[in-house]
Amino acid sequence: MDKRKLSLVAISASLLTGQSLAAGFQLNSQSATGIGRAFSGDAVIADNASVLSRNPAAMAMFDRKALSLGLTYADVDVTIKDVTYSTPFADEDLGSENDAADNKVIPNIYYIHPINDSFAVGVGAFSNFGTGTDISSLNNTGASLTPVDLLGETEIVTSNFNASVSYRINQQFSIGVGLDLIYGEGKLKRQGEIVGEPANLGQATLVDVEADGWALGGILGATYEINDKNRLGMSYRISPTFKADGKVEYQTQNYDEIHIPLPNIFQIAGYHELSPSWAVHYTAQHTSWGDFEHITVTGSNPDATVKSYQWKNSWLFSVGGTYTINQNWTARAGYMHDKGVVDEISSLSIPDSDRNWYTAGASYHLNKNSSIDFGLAFVRGEDVEVREMSGIPGIGEVIGHTRSDAIYYSMQYSHLF
């Protein structure tokens, strides 16, 4: 192996941290009603067809056909500040990027069809994962060396197409099962000018990925209706190891596929009607990020483990309330605390931290069968110091300060037939 390839191998050793965080960035955007109540109780409230995204067993509570379709606009604000590294000769300041994230428009659609008193079927299309950042501008700061292996473009979006069936065992218990057909597409670029000794590689492309693919997953669910005013629900979503093909270039080698394991998701939820006007609801959700161990590429000889991780499983907790103002208007609000997944590995590309969600929403009932639903969420992360090792000789540890916030705007139309 020549000097250039040896240098590229060393440089590439840490660059997929950003991609791991991109693949592991979980979206909560499946409905306007869910956003308005911080997704508290969403696996069991069943006030419209979007419950299909959280718990197929809840379809058993519908005695009429139901349709929901909506859009969520995610205005994401990712700031990367004061990116620096030190050498024995100088301190290098690579600057800041105040607009590192791409905003997203996320559609969804759900349809539930009761067959009889025991069975119901449903289909839905929504997204569970998605992210996009670009901090390649920090490579062009005039520094003698820049960590191009850490600074680049990362984008991953998944679409989930679900078909489910529910079965009512008796007046209290219902179960459900669903199949997820997941389509994903992603882009990852780490390239730039690497000058100065000892690297002196000139214009180098360390990673160039534009790939897409399909994978199968599933979901199991159950509901327990204590009575007409109180009910509990739970679900377990089984996620696959996602395989994507297309352009997959890593360490100057071309590969056929990149493999990204997705986490499983377990949640429990409750709904309690306190009066004809007031109800409270809550959710606890566990995501098995500890299963997200390696990203690998296959199709060359040998296959390669691009990156190993030391992530931790995470929980989110949400609570909310719903108030029926009159026959035309329903208001809702919620709070969610979402735990970050990063343990010992952090990244400049996709900042991660604990996040707090402050949400509100409303439904305007056009008539007894139709409503327009609105949701608004303010998502606030924490200021985090990130320390990440560059593989470029002469740079070593890169330090930056990151923060990730967002505002979600959502609207949907819901109808009972």
C-alpha positions in Angstrom: 0.0 0.0 0.0 1.4 3.4 -1.0 1.9 6.4 1.3 -1.3 8.1 0.1 -3.4 5.0 0.8 -1.9 4.6 4.2 -2.7 8.2 5.1 -6.2 7.9 3.8 -6.8 4.8 6.0 -5.6 6.6 9.1 -7.8 9.7 8.2 -10.9 7.6 7.7 -10.8 5.8 11.0 -13.2 8.2 12.8 -15.2 9.8 10.1 -18.5 7.8 10.4 -19.3 9.1 13.8 -21.4 11.7 12.0 -23.2 9.2 10.0 -24.0 7.0 13.0 -25.7 10.0 14.6 -27.5 10.8 11.4 -28.8 7.2 11.1 -29.8 7.3 14.8 -31.6 10.6 14.8 -35.2 9.6 15.6 -38.1 11.7 14.4 -41.2 12.4 16.4 -43.4 13.9 13.7 -46.0 11.3 12.8 -49.1 13.5 13.3 -50.3 17.0 14.2 -52.3 15.7 17.1 -49.3 13.8 18.4 -47.1 16.8 18.2 -49.6 19.0 20.0 -49.6 16.7 23.0 -45.9 15.7 22.8 -47.0 12.2 21.7 -48.2 11.5 25.2 -50.7 8.7 25.1 -50.4 8.4 21.4 -50.3 4.6 21.4 -53.8 4.4 22.9 -55.8 7.7 22.5 -57.1 6.7 19.1 -58.8 10.0 18.3 -57.8 9.6 14.6 -56.2 7.1 12.2 -52.6 8.3 13.0 -52.7 5.9 16.1 -51.6 3.3 13.5 -48.1 4.7 13.6 -47.7 3.9 17.3 -49.9 0.8 18.0 -51.8 -1.4 15.6 -53.9 -2.9 18.4 -55.6 0.5 18.9 -57.4 0.0 15.5 -59.8 -2.2 17.4 -61.3 0.9 19.0 -62.6 2.1 15.6 -66.1 1.1 14.5 -66.0 3.3 11.4 -63.5 3.8 8.6 -61.0 6.5 9.4 -58.6 8.6 7.3 -55.9 11.1 8.4 -53.4 12.9 6.2 -51.0 15.6 7.1 -47.7 17.5 6.8 -45.0 18.4 9.3 -42.4 21.1 8.7 -39.3 20.7 10.9 -37.4 24.0 11.2 -34.1 22.6 12.6 -31.5 25.0 14.0 -28.1 23.3 14.5 -25.2 25.5 15.6 -21.5 24.5 15.5 -19.4 27.1 17.4 -15.7 27.8 18.0 -14.3 24.7 16.3 -10.6 24.6 17.3 -7.6 22.3 17.5 -4.0 22.8 18.9 -0.6 21.9 17.6 2.8 22.4 19.3 3.2 25.5 17.0 -0.2 27.2 16.9 -3.9 27.1 17.9 -6.1 26.8 14.9 -9.6 28.4 14.9 -11.8 26.9 12.2 -14.8 29.2 13.0 -18.5 28.5 13.4 -21.4 27.4 11.4 -24.7 28.9 12.5 -27.0 27.2 10.0 -25.7 23.6 9.8 -29.0 21.7 9.4 -31.5 21.2 6.6 -35.1 21.8 7.2 -37.5 19.0 6.4 -41.1 18.6 5.1 -42.4 15.3 6.4 -45.8 13.9 5.1 -48.0 11.2 6.5 -51.1 9.3 5.6 -53.2 6.7 7.5 -56.3 4.7 6.8 -58.2 2.3 9.1 -60.9 -0.1 7.9 -62.9 -2.1 10.5 -64.0 -5.4 9.0 -66.3 -6.6 11.7 -66.6 -6.4 15.5 -63.4 -8.4 15.9 -61.0 -7.4 13.1 -59.7 -4.2 11.6 -57.0 -3.5 9.0 -55.0 -0.4 8.3 -52.3 1.1 6.1 -50.0 4.1 6.8 -47.0 6.0 5.4 -44.8 8.0 7.7 -41.2 8.5 8.8 -39.3 7.4 11.9 -35.7 8.7 11.1 -34.3 11.6 9.3 -31.6 14.2 9.4 -29.5 16.5 7.3 -26.4 18.7 8.1 -23.7 20.3 6.1 -20.6 21.7 7.9 -18.2 21.4 5.0 -17.7 25.2 5.0 -15.5 24.8 8.0 -13.0 23.1 5.7 -12.3 26.4 4.0 -11.0 28.6 6.8 -7.4 29.2 5.7 -6.0 26.9 8.3 -2.8 25.0 7.4 -4.7 21.8 8.1 -8.4 21.1 8.4 -10.1 18.0 9.7 -12.0 17.1 6.5 -12.7 13.7 7.9 -15.0 15.2 10.5 -16.6 18.1 8.5 -18.9 17.3 5.6 -22.4 16.7 4.4 -24.6 14.1 6.0 -28.2 13.4 5.0 -30.4 10.4 5.8 -34.2 10.0 5.3 -36.4 7.0 5.8 -40.0 6.3 4.8 -42.1 3.7 6.5 -44.9 2.0 4.7 -47.0 0.0 7.2 -49.8 -2.6 6.8 -51.4 -3.8 10.1 -54.3 -5.9 11.4 -55.9 -5.8 14.9 -58.0 -8.4 16.7 -60.4 -7.7 19.6 -60.2 -10.6 22.1 -63.0 -9.2 24.3 -64.3 -5.9 25.6 -61.0 -5.1 27.4 -58.2 -6.7 25.4 -57.1 -6.1 21.8 -53.9 -7.1 20.0 -52.4 -6.0 16.7 -49.5 -6.8 14.4 -48.0 -4.9 11.5 -45.4 -5.2 8.7 -43.1 -2.2 8.0 -41.6 -1.8 4.5 -38.9 0.8 5.0 -37.3 2.8 2.2 -34.2 4.8 3.0 -31.9 7.1 1.1 -28.7 8.8 2.2 -25.8 11.0 1.3 -22.5 11.2 3.0 -19.5 13.2 1.8 -16.1 13.8 3.5 -13.9 15.5 1.0 -11.7 18.6 0.8 -8.2 20.0 0.4 -5.6 18.4 2.7 -2.4 20.3 2.6 0.7 20.7 4.7 3.0 18.1 6.1 2.8 15.3 7.0 -0.5 14.7 5.2 0.0 16.7 1.9 -2.7 14.7 0.1 -4.1 17.6 -1.9 -7.8 17.2 -2.9 -9.0 14.0 -1.2 -12.3 12.2 -1.1 -12.4 10.1 2.0 -16.1 9.0 1.8 -18.6 9.4 -1.0 -21.9 7.7 -0.4 -25.2 8.2 -2.3 -27.2 5.1 -1.7 -30.8 3.8 -1.1 -32.5 0.6 -0.3 -35.4 -1.3 1.2 -35.8 -3.3 4.5 -38.5 -5.1 6.4 -39.5 -4.6 10.0 -42.6 -5.0 12.1 -44.6 -3.9 15.1 -46.6 -5.7 17.8 -49.2 -4.0 20.0 -51.8 -4.5 22.7 -54.5 -2.4 24.4 -56.4 -2.8 27.7 -59.6 -0.8 28.0 -60.3 -0.6 31.7 -63.5 1.2 30.9 -64.8 3.9 28.5 -62.7 6.6 30.2 -59.5 4.8 31.0 -57.2 2.7 28.9 -53.6 1.5 28.5 -51.6 0.6 25.5 -48.2 -0.8 24.6 -46.2 -1.6 21.4 -42.8 -3.0 20.3 -41.4 -2.0 16.9 -38.8 -4.4 15.5 -36.3 -2.6 13.3 -34.0 -4.2 10.7 -30.4 -3.8 9.8 -30.8 -1.4 6.9 -28.9 -2.2 3.7 -28.4 0.5 1.0 -26.6 0.3 -2.4 -25.5 2.7 -5.0 -22.3 4.8 -4.8 -20.5 3.5 -1.7 -16.8 4.6 -1.7 -14.8 4.3 1.5 -11.0 4.5 1.9 -10.6 4.7 -1.9 -12.4 1.4 -2.3 -15.8 0.8 -4.0 -18.3 -1.3 -2.1 -21.7 -2.7 -3.0 -23.6 -2.0 0.2 -23.5 -0.1 3.4 -25.2 -1.7 6.4 -26.8 0.4 9.2 -28.6 -1.2 12.1 -31.7 0.6 13.3 -32.9 0.4 16.9 -36.0 -1.4 18.3 -38.7 0.8 20.0 -40.8 -0.1 23.0 -43.5 2.1 24.4 -46.3 2.1 27.0 -49.0 4.7 27.1 -52.1 5.6 29.2 -55.2 7.8 28.7 -57.6 8.9 31.5 -60.7 11.0 31.0 -61.2 13.0 34.2 -64.4 14.8 33.1 -66.4 15.4 29.9 -64.0 18.2 29.2 -60.6 17.1 30.6 -58.3 14.2 29.9 -54.7 13.4 30.8 -52.3 11.1 29.0 -48.7 9.9 29.2 -46.0 7.8 27.4 -42.7 6.2 28.3 -40.6 5.0 25.3 -37.4 3.0 25.3 -35.2 2.9 22.2 -32.5 0.2 22.0 -29.6 2.3 20.8 -27.3 -0.1 22.6 -27.9 -2.5 19.6 -26.4 0.1 17.2 -22.9 -1.4 17.3 -21.2 -1.1 13.9 -21.6 0.4 10.5 -20.2 -1.9 7.8 -19.6 -1.9 4.1 -19.7 -5.1 2.0 -19.0 -6.1 -1.6 -15.2 -5.7 -1.7 -12.5 -8.0 -0.5 -12.4 -7.8 2.4 -15.6 -6.3 3.8 -14.9 -3.5 6.3 -16.2 -2.3 9.6 -16.4 1.4 9.1 -17.1 2.4 12.7 -17.8 0.8 16.1 -19.9 2.6 18.7 -20.4 2.8 22.4 -23.9 4.1 22.5 -26.5 3.7 25.3 -30.1 2.8 25.3 -32.4 5.8 25.7 -35.8 6.7 27.2 -38.2 9.5 26.5 -41.1 10.5 28.8 -44.0 12.7 27.9 -47.2 13.9 29.7 -50.0 16.0 28.3 -53.6 17.1 28.6 -56.6 17.6 26.3 -59.4 20.1 26.9 -62.7 20.1 25.0 -63.6 23.7 24.7 -66.9 23.3 22.9 -68.3 21.2 20.0 -66.1 23.0 17.5 -62.7 23.2 19.3 -60.4 20.9 21.2 -57.1 22.1 22.7 -54.1 20.0 23.8 -50.7 20.6 25.3 -47.7 18.4 26.4 -44.2 18.2 27.6 -41.5 15.6 26.7 -38.1 14.9 28.0 -36.0 13.0 25.4 -32.7 11.5 26.5 -29.7 11.7 24.2 -28.0 8.5 23.0 -24.4 9.5 22.9 -22.2 7.9 25.5 -18.4 7.9 24.8 -18.5 8.8 21.1 -19.7 12.3 20.1 -19.7 14.1 16.8 -19.6 17.6 15.3 -21.7 16.5 12.3 -24.9 15.6 14.2 -25.0 17.2 17.7 -26.8 15.2 20.3 -28.0 16.0 23.8 -31.0 15.6 26.1 -33.9 17.5 24.7 -37.0 19.1 26.1 -40.2 19.4 24.0 -42.9 22.1 24.8 -45.9 21.5 22.7 -49.4 22.8 22.0 -52.2 22.0 19.5 -55.8 22.3 18.6 -58.5 20.6 16.5 -61.2 22.5 14.7 -64.2 20.2 14.1 -65.7 21.0 10.7 -68.6 18.7 11.6 -69.1 15.5 13.7 -67.0 13.5 11.1 -64.2 15.8 10.1 -61.5 17.9 11.7 -58.5 20.0 10.9 -55.7 19.4 13.5 -52.8 21.7 14.3 -49.6 21.0 16.3 -46.7 23.2 17.3 -43.6 22.0 19.2 -40.5 23.9 20.5 -37.6 21.5 20.9 -34.7 22.7 23.0 -31.4 20.9 23.3 -28.4 21.6 25.5 -25.1 23.3 24.8 -22.6 20.5 24.5 -18.8 20.5 24.2 -17.7 18.0 21.6 -14.3 16.4 21.5 -13.6 14.3 18.4 -10.3 12.8 17.2 -9.3 13.6 13.6 -7.4 10.9 11.7 -5.4 13.6 9.8 -1.8 13.6 11.0 -0.9 16.8 12.8 -4.5 17.7 14.0 -5.4 15.2 16.8 -8.3 16.3 19.0 -10.8 18.8 17.6 -13.0 20.7 20.1 -16.3 22.4 19.3 -19.5 23.5 21.0 -22.8 22.4 19.5 -26.5 23.0 20.1 -29.5 21.5 18.3 -33.0 23.1 18.5 -36.1 22.8 16.4 -39.6 24.1 15.8 -42.2 21.6 14.4 -45.2 23.0 12.6 -47.8 20.4 11.7 -51.3 20.2 10.2 -53.6 17.3 9.3 -57.0 16.5 8.1 -58.9 13.7 9.8 -62.2 12.1 8.7 -64.5 9.3 9.8 -66.6 7.6 7.1 
